[in-house]
Short mmCIF file of C-alpha atoms and ligand atoms in Angstrom, two decimals:
data_model
loop_
_atom_site.label_atom_id
_atom_site.label_comp_id
_atom_site.label_asym_id
_atom_site.label_seq_id
_atom_site.Cartn_x
_atom_site.Cartn_y
_atom_site.Cartn_z
CA MET B 1 21.15 -111.01 26.51
CA PHE B 2 23.77 -110.70 23.83
CA GLN B 3 21.36 -109.43 21.43
CA VAL B 4 20.12 -106.85 23.91
CA LEU B 5 23.87 -105.82 24.33
CA LEU B 6 24.32 -105.86 20.55
CA ALA B 7 21.33 -103.61 20.24
CA LEU B 8 22.52 -101.38 22.86
CA TRP B 9 25.86 -101.08 21.01
CA ILE B 10 24.54 -100.55 17.50
CA VAL B 11 21.84 -98.26 18.07
CA PRO B 12 24.06 -95.44 19.07
CA LEU B 13 26.34 -96.32 16.48
CA ILE B 14 23.98 -95.98 13.85
CA HIS B 15 22.63 -92.92 15.55
CA THR B 16 26.29 -91.61 15.53
CA VAL B 17 26.71 -92.41 12.07
CA LEU B 18 23.68 -90.55 11.09
CA ALA B 19 24.55 -87.63 13.30
CA GLN B 20 27.83 -87.36 11.67
CA ARG B 21 26.14 -86.49 8.38
CA VAL B 22 26.73 -82.79 9.16
CA CYS B 23 29.69 -80.84 9.67
CA PRO B 24 30.54 -79.27 13.11
CA ARG B 25 31.28 -75.67 13.52
CA PRO B 26 34.37 -74.92 11.43
CA PRO B 27 37.74 -74.07 12.98
CA ALA B 28 38.52 -70.61 13.76
CA ILE B 29 41.09 -68.84 11.58
CA PRO B 30 43.31 -65.97 12.84
CA LEU B 31 42.04 -62.67 11.69
CA ALA B 32 39.01 -64.19 9.91
CA THR B 33 35.50 -64.80 10.38
CA VAL B 34 32.90 -67.24 8.68
CA ASP B 35 29.81 -65.88 7.09
CA LYS B 36 27.41 -68.34 8.84
CA ASN B 37 27.77 -68.83 12.71
CA LYS B 38 25.87 -72.00 13.50
CA GLN B 39 26.42 -75.29 15.55
CA GLU B 40 26.27 -77.55 12.57
CA TYR B 41 26.34 -77.52 8.85
CA ASN B 42 24.60 -79.69 6.25
CA LEU B 43 26.38 -81.76 4.04
CA GLY B 44 27.26 -79.79 0.77
CA GLU B 45 26.63 -76.66 2.73
CA GLU B 46 29.16 -73.76 1.57
CA ILE B 47 30.73 -71.53 3.84
CA LEU B 48 32.96 -68.29 3.18
CA TYR B 49 35.67 -67.03 5.28
CA SER B 50 36.49 -63.30 5.25
CA CYS B 51 39.43 -61.45 6.70
CA ASN B 52 38.62 -59.05 9.38
CA SER B 53 38.41 -55.46 8.92
CA GLY B 54 41.91 -54.06 8.25
CA TYR B 55 43.25 -57.33 6.90
CA VAL B 56 43.37 -59.03 3.44
CA PRO B 57 43.65 -62.71 2.43
CA HIS B 58 47.00 -63.52 1.80
CA THR B 59 47.11 -67.37 0.73
CA GLY B 60 44.70 -70.04 0.70
CA SER B 61 41.06 -70.48 -0.17
CA ARG B 62 38.05 -68.57 1.44
CA ARG B 63 35.38 -70.98 0.29
CA TYR B 64 34.72 -74.40 1.78
CA ILE B 65 31.92 -77.02 1.41
CA CYS B 66 30.98 -79.44 4.10
CA PRO B 67 32.01 -82.77 2.68
CA LEU B 68 30.30 -86.33 2.83
CA SER B 69 32.76 -87.39 5.57
CA GLY B 70 31.52 -84.44 7.81
CA LYS B 71 34.79 -83.23 8.50
CA TRP B 72 35.94 -79.91 7.23
CA PRO B 73 39.08 -79.84 5.01
CA ILE B 74 42.13 -78.12 6.28
CA ILE B 75 41.35 -74.43 6.10
CA THR B 76 44.20 -72.92 4.19
CA LEU B 77 43.18 -69.09 4.34
CA ARG B 78 45.79 -66.91 5.84
CA CYS B 79 45.04 -63.01 6.48
CA ILE B 80 47.78 -60.38 6.57
CA PRO B 81 47.22 -56.63 7.67
CA LYS B 82 46.64 -53.94 4.97
CA LYS B 83 49.49 -51.73 3.96
CA CYS B 84 49.16 -48.01 3.76
CA PRO B 85 51.14 -46.22 1.16
CA TYR B 86 53.89 -44.13 2.09
CA PRO B 87 52.62 -40.91 3.18
CA GLY B 88 55.29 -38.54 2.42
CA PRO B 89 57.45 -36.83 1.57
CA LEU B 90 57.28 -34.37 4.44
CA ILE B 91 59.06 -31.45 3.28
CA ASN B 92 61.55 -30.06 5.82
CA GLY B 93 60.58 -32.69 8.36
CA ASN B 94 60.87 -36.31 8.95
CA ILE B 95 58.59 -39.19 9.08
CA VAL B 96 59.32 -41.53 12.08
CA GLY B 97 58.33 -45.06 12.20
CA ALA B 98 58.61 -47.91 9.86
CA ASP B 99 55.21 -50.02 10.36
CA PHE B 100 53.16 -48.92 7.35
CA ARG B 101 50.74 -51.94 8.11
CA TYR B 102 47.11 -51.46 9.63
CA GLN B 103 47.37 -50.02 12.89
CA GLY B 104 50.75 -49.05 12.43
CA VAL B 105 51.66 -45.47 14.06
CA LEU B 106 53.96 -42.94 12.39
CA SER B 107 54.95 -39.65 14.01
CA PHE B 108 56.00 -36.35 12.27
CA SER B 109 58.64 -33.90 13.22
CA CYS B 110 60.19 -30.85 11.50
CA GLU B 111 63.69 -29.68 11.06
CA PRO B 112 64.94 -26.85 13.18
CA GLY B 113 63.48 -23.71 12.02
CA TYR B 114 60.26 -25.19 10.91
CA SER B 115 57.22 -25.89 12.95
CA LEU B 116 54.59 -28.62 12.48
CA HIS B 117 51.25 -27.50 11.24
CA GLY B 118 48.81 -30.29 11.60
CA THR B 119 48.61 -33.61 13.32
CA ASN B 120 51.91 -35.02 14.78
CA THR B 121 51.04 -38.51 14.36
CA SER B 122 49.08 -40.71 11.96
CA GLN B 123 47.74 -44.27 12.01
CA CYS B 124 47.22 -46.73 9.27
CA LEU B 125 43.45 -47.29 9.17
CA ALA B 126 41.27 -50.43 8.04
CA ASP B 127 40.66 -48.69 4.65
CA GLY B 128 44.40 -48.77 3.98
CA GLN B 129 44.55 -44.88 4.31
CA TRP B 130 46.44 -42.92 6.95
CA SER B 131 44.39 -41.05 9.37
CA GLY B 132 44.35 -37.36 9.11
CA LYS B 133 46.03 -35.25 6.59
CA LEU B 134 50.06 -35.09 5.96
CA PRO B 135 50.98 -32.12 8.19
CA GLU B 136 53.24 -29.44 6.91
CA CYS B 137 56.44 -27.89 8.11
CA GLN B 138 56.31 -24.34 7.87
CA PRO B 139 59.38 -22.07 8.59
CA VAL B 140 59.29 -20.21 11.77
CA ILE B 141 58.62 -16.45 11.67
CA CYS B 142 60.80 -13.84 13.24
CA PRO B 143 59.13 -10.79 14.46
CA PRO B 144 60.61 -7.33 13.25
CA PRO B 145 63.83 -6.59 14.75
CA PRO B 146 63.73 -4.62 18.10
CA ILE B 147 64.66 -1.17 16.81
CA SER B 148 63.19 2.25 17.28
CA GLU B 149 61.08 3.45 14.51
CA PHE B 150 62.76 6.86 13.91
CA GLY B 151 66.15 5.94 15.12
CA ALA B 152 69.39 6.15 13.08
CA LEU B 153 69.11 2.42 12.45
CA SER B 154 66.72 1.15 9.76
CA TYR B 155 66.67 -2.18 7.82
CA HIS B 156 65.09 -3.72 4.77
CA ARG B 157 64.27 -7.27 3.66
CA LEU B 158 66.54 -8.69 1.36
CA LYS B 159 63.41 -10.69 -0.16
CA PRO B 160 60.05 -9.21 -1.09
CA GLY B 161 57.07 -9.72 1.38
CA ASN B 162 55.87 -8.45 4.88
CA ILE B 163 57.24 -11.28 6.98
CA SER B 164 60.57 -12.55 7.70
CA VAL B 165 60.79 -16.47 8.09
CA PHE B 166 63.62 -18.82 9.03
CA GLN B 167 66.85 -18.04 7.21
CA ASP B 168 65.61 -14.64 5.65
CA GLU B 169 68.16 -11.92 5.93
CA ILE B 170 67.49 -8.37 6.45
CA LYS B 171 70.08 -5.50 5.93
CA PHE B 172 70.79 -2.63 8.23
CA GLU B 173 71.66 0.92 7.51
CA CYS B 174 72.61 3.94 9.63
CA LEU B 175 71.72 7.48 8.96
CA LEU B 176 74.94 9.28 7.79
CA PRO B 177 77.28 10.46 9.29
CA LEU B 178 76.77 7.60 11.88
CA ALA B 179 78.68 4.49 11.06
CA LEU B 180 77.29 0.86 11.49
CA ILE B 181 79.07 -1.04 13.85
CA GLY B 182 78.44 -4.88 13.85
CA ASN B 183 77.28 -7.06 10.97
CA GLU B 184 75.07 -5.25 8.47
CA THR B 185 72.93 -8.17 7.87
CA ALA B 186 71.11 -10.33 10.34
CA ARG B 187 69.39 -13.69 9.59
CA CYS B 188 66.20 -15.05 11.03
CA LEU B 189 67.24 -18.01 13.32
CA ALA B 190 65.51 -21.25 14.14
CA SER B 191 64.86 -19.51 17.76
CA GLN B 192 62.86 -16.98 16.06
CA ASN B 193 65.41 -14.40 16.96
CA TRP B 194 67.65 -12.24 14.62
CA SER B 195 71.26 -13.29 14.52
CA GLU B 196 72.58 -9.82 15.49
CA ILE B 197 71.39 -6.26 15.51
CA PRO B 198 74.07 -3.79 14.85
CA GLU B 199 74.32 -0.30 16.10
CA CYS B 200 75.04 3.00 14.78
CA ARG B 201 77.91 5.13 16.24
CA LYS B 202 79.51 8.43 15.65
CA VAL B 203 83.15 7.94 14.33
CA LYS B 204 85.92 10.47 14.03
CA CYS B 205 88.94 10.31 11.93
CA PRO B 206 92.29 12.54 12.67
CA TYR B 207 93.37 15.05 10.38
CA PRO B 208 94.46 13.06 7.22
CA ALA B 209 98.17 12.28 6.95
CA GLU B 210 100.42 14.31 4.53
CA ILE B 211 102.19 12.38 1.85
CA GLU B 212 105.85 13.10 0.73
CA ASN B 213 106.13 15.02 -2.49
CA GLY B 214 102.54 15.64 -2.62
CA PHE B 215 99.70 17.29 -0.93
CA ILE B 216 96.01 17.10 0.38
CA ASN B 217 93.48 18.97 -2.09
CA PHE B 218 91.52 21.69 -0.19
CA ALA B 219 92.50 20.47 3.09
CA VAL B 220 90.90 22.35 5.99
CA HIS B 221 91.53 21.66 9.70
CA ARG B 222 88.14 20.42 10.73
CA THR B 223 86.52 17.21 12.13
CA TYR B 224 86.43 14.42 9.87
CA GLN B 225 83.71 11.97 10.21
CA TYR B 226 82.75 8.55 8.71
CA LYS B 227 82.51 8.53 5.05
CA ASP B 228 84.22 11.88 4.65
CA ARG B 229 86.80 11.98 1.90
CA VAL B 230 90.01 13.79 0.95
CA THR B 231 92.00 13.74 -2.52
CA TYR B 232 95.53 13.83 -2.81
CA GLY B 233 97.86 15.14 -5.65
CA CYS B 234 101.47 15.05 -6.21
CA ASN B 235 104.29 17.77 -6.86
CA PRO B 236 105.15 18.51 -10.40
CA THR B 237 107.15 15.44 -12.22
CA TYR B 238 105.91 13.07 -9.57
CA VAL B 239 103.45 10.60 -10.20
CA LEU B 240 100.38 9.58 -7.99
CA ASN B 241 100.55 5.72 -7.17
CA GLY B 242 97.37 4.17 -5.49
CA PRO B 243 94.07 5.66 -4.99
CA ALA B 244 93.90 9.50 -5.28
CA GLU B 245 91.03 9.43 -2.59
CA SER B 246 91.15 8.34 0.86
CA THR B 247 87.99 7.63 3.03
CA CYS B 248 87.32 8.09 6.68
CA GLU B 249 86.43 4.62 7.80
CA LYS B 250 84.28 3.22 10.63
CA THR B 251 87.34 2.17 12.35
CA GLY B 252 88.33 5.90 12.73
CA ASP B 253 91.22 5.41 10.24
CA TRP B 254 91.69 6.73 6.78
CA SER B 255 91.62 4.25 3.86
CA THR B 256 94.82 3.59 2.07
CA LYS B 257 96.51 6.75 1.05
CA PRO B 258 98.58 7.12 -2.29
CA SER B 259 102.04 7.83 -2.55
CA CYS B 260 104.16 10.06 -4.96
CA LYS B 261 106.65 8.41 -7.19
CA ALA B 262 109.81 10.25 -8.15
CA PRO B 263 110.81 10.96 -11.64
CA CYS B 264 114.26 9.29 -12.82
CA LYS B 265 117.21 11.07 -14.37
CA ILE B 266 118.54 9.19 -17.58
CA PRO B 267 122.01 7.82 -16.08
CA VAL B 268 124.04 8.73 -19.16
CA ASN B 269 125.00 11.85 -20.80
CA ARG B 270 124.83 11.15 -24.37
CA ALA B 271 122.82 8.41 -26.01
CA THR B 272 120.18 7.95 -28.59
CA VAL B 273 117.31 5.78 -27.16
CA LEU B 274 113.83 4.89 -27.95
CA TYR B 275 111.30 6.73 -25.97
CA ASN B 276 107.41 6.59 -26.72
CA GLN B 277 108.32 4.55 -29.73
CA GLN B 278 110.41 7.29 -31.29
CA ARG B 279 114.09 7.90 -31.34
CA ALA B 280 115.30 10.57 -28.81
CA LYS B 281 118.81 12.05 -28.01
CA VAL B 282 119.21 12.02 -24.16
CA GLN B 283 121.32 15.09 -24.07
CA ASP B 284 118.60 16.97 -26.10
CA HIS B 285 115.19 15.73 -25.34
CA LEU B 286 115.42 13.90 -22.13
CA LYS B 287 117.36 16.19 -19.93
CA GLY B 288 114.45 16.46 -17.66
CA GLY B 289 114.51 12.59 -17.05
CA ILE B 290 111.35 10.55 -17.38
CA GLN B 291 108.33 9.98 -15.06
CA HIS B 292 107.80 6.99 -12.79
CA ALA B 293 106.75 3.87 -14.39
CA GLU B 294 107.96 5.21 -17.97
CA THR B 295 110.43 2.96 -20.11
CA ILE B 296 113.19 3.93 -22.46
CA TRP B 297 115.04 1.47 -24.79
CA PHE B 298 118.69 1.75 -24.88
CA PHE B 299 120.66 0.28 -27.95
CA CYS B 300 123.36 -2.07 -27.69
CA LYS B 301 125.70 -3.61 -30.11
CA ASN B 302 126.15 -7.22 -30.99
CA LYS B 303 129.86 -7.23 -31.81
CA ASP B 304 130.03 -10.60 -33.61
CA GLN B 305 127.20 -9.84 -36.02
CA TYR B 306 127.82 -6.15 -36.00
CA CYS B 307 124.18 -5.12 -35.39
CA SER B 308 122.15 -3.45 -32.72
CA TYR B 309 119.44 -4.56 -30.45
CA THR B 310 117.29 -2.50 -27.73
CA VAL B 311 116.88 -3.31 -24.04
CA PRO B 312 114.33 -1.67 -22.02
CA ALA B 313 114.84 0.34 -18.79
CA GLN B 314 111.88 1.31 -16.54
CA CYS B 315 111.96 4.21 -13.98
CA ILE B 316 110.90 2.94 -10.72
CA ASP B 317 110.53 5.83 -8.29
CA GLY B 318 113.55 7.58 -9.17
CA ASN B 319 115.53 4.54 -9.87
CA LEU B 320 116.55 3.71 -13.44
CA THR B 321 119.60 1.76 -14.53
CA ALA B 322 121.08 1.48 -17.98
CA PRO B 323 121.44 -1.93 -19.21
CA ALA B 324 125.02 -3.52 -18.76
CA CYS B 325 125.39 -3.85 -22.37
CA PHE B 326 125.01 -0.30 -23.27
CA LYS B 327 128.37 1.53 -23.74
CA GLU B 328 128.30 5.16 -23.64
CA ARG B 329 130.61 6.88 -26.27
CA GLY B 330 132.94 9.56 -25.37
CA TRP B 331 132.64 12.96 -27.27
CA PHE B 332 135.43 12.00 -29.52
CA SER B 333 134.37 8.59 -30.49
CA SER B 334 131.01 10.04 -31.35
CA LEU B 335 132.69 11.91 -34.12
CA VAL B 336 134.50 9.03 -35.73
CA LYS B 337 132.49 5.92 -35.00
CA THR B 338 128.92 4.99 -35.94
CA ASP B 339 126.52 5.21 -33.29
CA VAL B 340 125.07 1.89 -32.27
CA ALA B 341 121.62 3.34 -32.97
CA ASP B 342 122.32 3.65 -36.56
CA MET B 343 123.57 0.17 -37.11
CA THR B 344 121.48 -2.47 -38.67
CA PRO B 345 119.04 -4.01 -36.17
CA CYS B 346 119.79 -7.62 -35.37
CA GLU B 347 117.47 -10.24 -36.97
CA ASN B 348 115.95 -11.29 -33.77
C1 NAG G 401 51.97 -34.81 19.77
O1 NAG G 401 51.38 -33.77 20.17
C2 NAG G 401 50.93 -33.89 21.51
C3 NAG G 401 50.18 -32.67 22.00
O2 NAG G 401 49.48 -32.13 20.86
C4 NAG G 401 52.11 -34.08 22.42
O3 NAG G 401 51.58 -34.39 23.64
C5 NAG G 401 52.81 -35.39 21.86
O4 NAG G 401 54.04 -35.47 22.72
C6 NAG G 401 53.22 -35.04 20.68
N1 NAG G 401 53.91 -36.33 20.13
C7 NAG G 401 55.00 -36.24 19.57
C8 NAG G 401 55.62 -37.61 18.93
O5 NAG G 401 55.52 -35.28 19.23
C1 NAG G 402 51.63 -6.75 3.91
O1 NAG G 402 50.78 -5.96 4.82
C2 NAG G 402 49.82 -5.13 4.47
C3 NAG G 402 49.32 -4.54 5.58
O2 NAG G 402 49.73 -4.86 6.70
C4 NAG G 402 48.86 -5.88 3.63
O3 NAG G 402 47.94 -5.22 3.04
C5 NAG G 402 49.59 -6.57 2.45
O4 NAG G 402 48.61 -7.49 1.65
C6 NAG G 402 50.63 -7.40 3.04
N1 NAG G 402 51.49 -8.06 1.74
C7 NAG G 402 51.80 -9.35 1.88
C8 NAG G 402 52.57 -9.65 0.68
O5 NAG G 402 51.63 -10.05 2.74
C1 NAG G 403 76.96 -11.53 9.04
O1 NAG G 403 75.60 -12.34 9.19
C2 NAG G 403 75.56 -13.24 8.33
C3 NAG G 403 74.08 -13.83 8.50
O2 NAG G 403 73.23 -13.01 8.21
C4 NAG G 403 76.58 -14.40 8.31
O3 NAG G 403 76.47 -15.06 7.18
C5 NAG G 403 77.85 -13.66 8.22
O4 NAG G 403 78.95 -14.42 8.21
C6 NAG G 403 78.06 -12.51 9.12
N1 NAG G 403 79.30 -11.78 8.88
C7 NAG G 403 80.15 -11.58 9.78
C8 NAG G 403 81.40 -10.79 9.21
O5 NAG G 403 80.05 -11.91 10.90
C1 NAG G 404 66.29 -13.44 21.52
O1 NAG G 404 66.97 -12.21 21.62
C2 NAG G 404 66.86 -11.43 22.70
C3 NAG G 404 67.47 -10.24 22.81
O2 NAG G 404 68.68 -10.29 21.85
C4 NAG G 404 67.26 -12.39 23.86
O3 NAG G 404 66.80 -11.48 25.10
C5 NAG G 404 66.37 -13.58 24.01
O4 NAG G 404 66.96 -14.40 25.11
C6 NAG G 404 66.58 -14.15 22.53
N1 NAG G 404 65.95 -15.39 22.56
C7 NAG G 404 66.16 -16.64 22.04
C8 NAG G 404 65.15 -17.84 22.13
O5 NAG G 404 67.35 -16.86 21.60
C1 NAG G 405 117.39 0.81 -7.95
O1 NAG G 405 117.56 -0.43 -8.75
C2 NAG G 405 118.63 -1.35 -8.44
C3 NAG G 405 118.61 -2.39 -9.48
O2 NAG G 405 117.20 -2.83 -9.75
C4 NAG G 405 118.58 -1.93 -6.92
O3 NAG G 405 119.63 -2.68 -6.67
C5 NAG G 405 118.34 -0.69 -5.99
O4 NAG G 405 118.22 -1.04 -4.69
C6 NAG G 405 117.28 0.28 -6.46
N1 NAG G 405 117.45 1.47 -5.53
C7 NAG G 405 116.29 2.08 -4.98
C8 NAG G 405 116.51 3.26 -4.15
O5 NAG G 405 115.18 1.61 -5.28
#
């Protein structure tokens, strides 16, 4: 009875030991597959794990052999997703998304004024490449500005070429005598519109203003229009100050007109002075005075060192003041005393 029992116990045991002389199906590893798909593996049989498409081995071994024990060793292989390279840069656009791994998706957008040409998303494929081609951000195009072909307003592009794209500028002109009112340049906006279209208007200026001690050359009473000009002159001995020409502006006003500056009388009766770097006697040569902006130099005396020095005095619109150090001599003293202008010049 016991032997029977023993036999009943041992036979399956032996059978089990013999049956264990194979390896079972190896364990499943995430993201990987085994080359042979079987129920059992012979001792010494080699198996090879491969990472699934889109994944690559990261750590561990791919190759295992069914050992005598019939138990597979610990499978160390770990697979990770492949990485696609940075697909950019996308000029004038943005690449949105940070997942560059297999199956990651990026989307593309363009900055204002640029439109996307190509695909707006891309996926990292199993071969480690992005799907599709990198799109391009191309500037938007503005249609020609809405102006009539034979009107007074015309324009030209500030850049060569047939078309105007985002940020390009065009410059407008009006047929004279019409004046351009508004901004003479317009820019192609992101909205595919021009920033501003000016207009051409008729502009009249009033009869130009007279100036004191001067006159308008060839003045006629007529209608003055945009860009008409007049020139001014001054009466004899007066000097023109400012631009000789005044222009009718698009505001309907004349540009700044000049003025006539008065000559100066020399405020002394008798003196020797320097004028145009030459000695001149006021009573003989400068009775008519000097013109606006001209300068004469008076001689003054340094009493301590008994020498002379010069001080300039400029004529400013009829106003000329002799320097305080200048002393005019009376008729009598001019006979008996040395003129300061004849004294030795001071050292400095
Ligand atoms: C991509 O374009 C499609 C149409 O072509 C649109 O439906 C989708 O919203 C766009 N996606 C993005 C992120 O712009
Ligand atoms: C401009 O347009 C004309 C005809 O419309 C075309 O023949 C020419 O090639 C274009 N030039 C450029 C630079 O696009
Ligand atoms: C005229 O338009 C241009 C754009 O084309 C802009 O830069 C400029 O500031 C404008 N000028 C004036 C006076 O508005
Ligand atoms: C473009 O300009 C036209 C006329 O100036 C205007 O009617 C239209 O609304 C503008 N469009 C955009 C998108 O700004
Ligand atoms: C003349 O010049 C003096 C001194 O520089 C000044 O005080 C005076 O106001 C001026 N007069 C005129 C009419 O410019």
